[in-house]
Amino acid sequence: MKILILNCGSSSVKYEIFDINGASETVLSSGIVEEVGRGSSSLT
């Protein structure tokens, strides 16, 4: 099962995608978008 976790702040969005298999979990992807709505925004 794949699970998307979002953490939305006032000017940033953080995310992680997990693959859950029984008792184990694997991070498939993670990142952050900073300075949302501003000219200096970035995705890492």
PDB file of C-alpha atoms in Angstrom:
ATOM      1  CA  MET A   1       0.000   0.000   0.000  1.00  0.00           C
ATOM      2  CA  LYS A   2       1.333   3.447  -0.864  1.00  0.00           C
ATOM      3  CA  ILE A   3       0.633   6.386   1.471  1.00  0.00           C
ATOM      4  CA  LEU A   4       1.102  10.107   0.765  1.00  0.00           C
ATOM      5  CA  ILE A   5       1.761  12.334   3.797  1.00  0.00           C
ATOM      6  CA  LEU A   6       1.338  16.112   3.396  1.00  0.00           C
ATOM      7  CA  ASN A   7       2.343  18.797   5.887  1.00  0.00           C
ATOM      8  CA  CYS A   8       1.048  22.196   4.766  1.00  0.00           C
ATOM      9  CA  GLY A   9       2.360  25.302   6.504  1.00  0.00           C
ATOM     10  CA  SER A  10       1.719  28.981   5.844  1.00  0.00           C
ATOM     11  CA  SER A  11       4.350  29.207   3.088  1.00  0.00           C
ATOM     12  CA  SER A  12       5.596  25.641   2.600  1.00  0.00           C
ATOM     13  CA  VAL A  13       4.390  22.151   1.721  1.00  0.00           C
ATOM     14  CA  LYS A  14       6.341  19.062   2.774  1.00  0.00           C
ATOM     15  CA  TYR A  15       5.553  15.591   1.495  1.00  0.00           C
ATOM     16  CA  GLU A  16       6.631  11.962   1.818  1.00  0.00           C
ATOM     17  CA  ILE A  17       5.419   8.909  -0.065  1.00  0.00           C
ATOM     18  CA  PHE A  18       5.727   5.576   1.749  1.00  0.00           C
ATOM     19  CA  ASP A  19       5.319   2.001   0.559  1.00  0.00           C
ATOM     20  CA  ILE A  20       3.923  -0.014   3.486  1.00  0.00           C
ATOM     21  CA  ASN A  21       4.306  -3.788   3.310  1.00  0.00           C
ATOM     22  CA  GLY A  22       3.279  -5.556   6.519  1.00  0.00           C
ATOM     23  CA  ALA A  23       5.505  -4.286   9.324  1.00  0.00           C
ATOM     24  CA  SER A  24       8.056  -2.650   6.991  1.00  0.00           C
ATOM     25  CA  GLU A  25       7.950   0.761   5.361  1.00  0.00           C
ATOM     26  CA  THR A  26      10.043   2.284   2.591  1.00  0.00           C
ATOM     27  CA  VAL A  27      10.248   5.990   1.731  1.00  0.00           C
ATOM     28  CA  LEU A  28       9.715   6.256  -2.029  1.00  0.00           C
ATOM     29  CA  SER A  29       9.953  10.029  -2.300  1.00  0.00           C
ATOM     30  CA  SER A  30      10.080  13.142  -0.120  1.00  0.00           C
ATOM     31  CA  GLY A  31      10.430  16.846  -0.659  1.00  0.00           C
ATOM     32  CA  ILE A  32       9.493  20.376   0.237  1.00  0.00           C
ATOM     33  CA  VAL A  33       8.149  23.392  -1.606  1.00  0.00           C
ATOM     34  CA  GLU A  34       9.252  26.577   0.160  1.00  0.00           C
ATOM     35  CA  GLU A  35       8.208  30.215  -0.142  1.00  0.00           C
ATOM     36  CA  VAL A  36       4.868  29.298  -1.778  1.00  0.00           C
ATOM     37  CA  GLY A  37       3.327  32.327  -3.490  1.00  0.00           C
ATOM     38  CA  ARG A  38       6.578  34.296  -3.581  1.00  0.00           C
ATOM     39  CA  GLY A  39       9.017  34.884  -6.393  1.00  0.00           C
ATOM     40  CA  SER A  40      11.752  32.988  -4.556  1.00  0.00           C
ATOM     41  CA  SER A  41       9.840  29.686  -4.232  1.00  0.00           C
ATOM     42  CA  SER A  42      11.763  26.432  -4.645  1.00  0.00           C
ATOM     43  CA  LEU A  43      11.115  22.693  -4.822  1.00  0.00           C
ATOM     44  CA  THR A  44      13.664  20.347  -3.224  1.00  0.00           C
TER      45      THR A  44
END
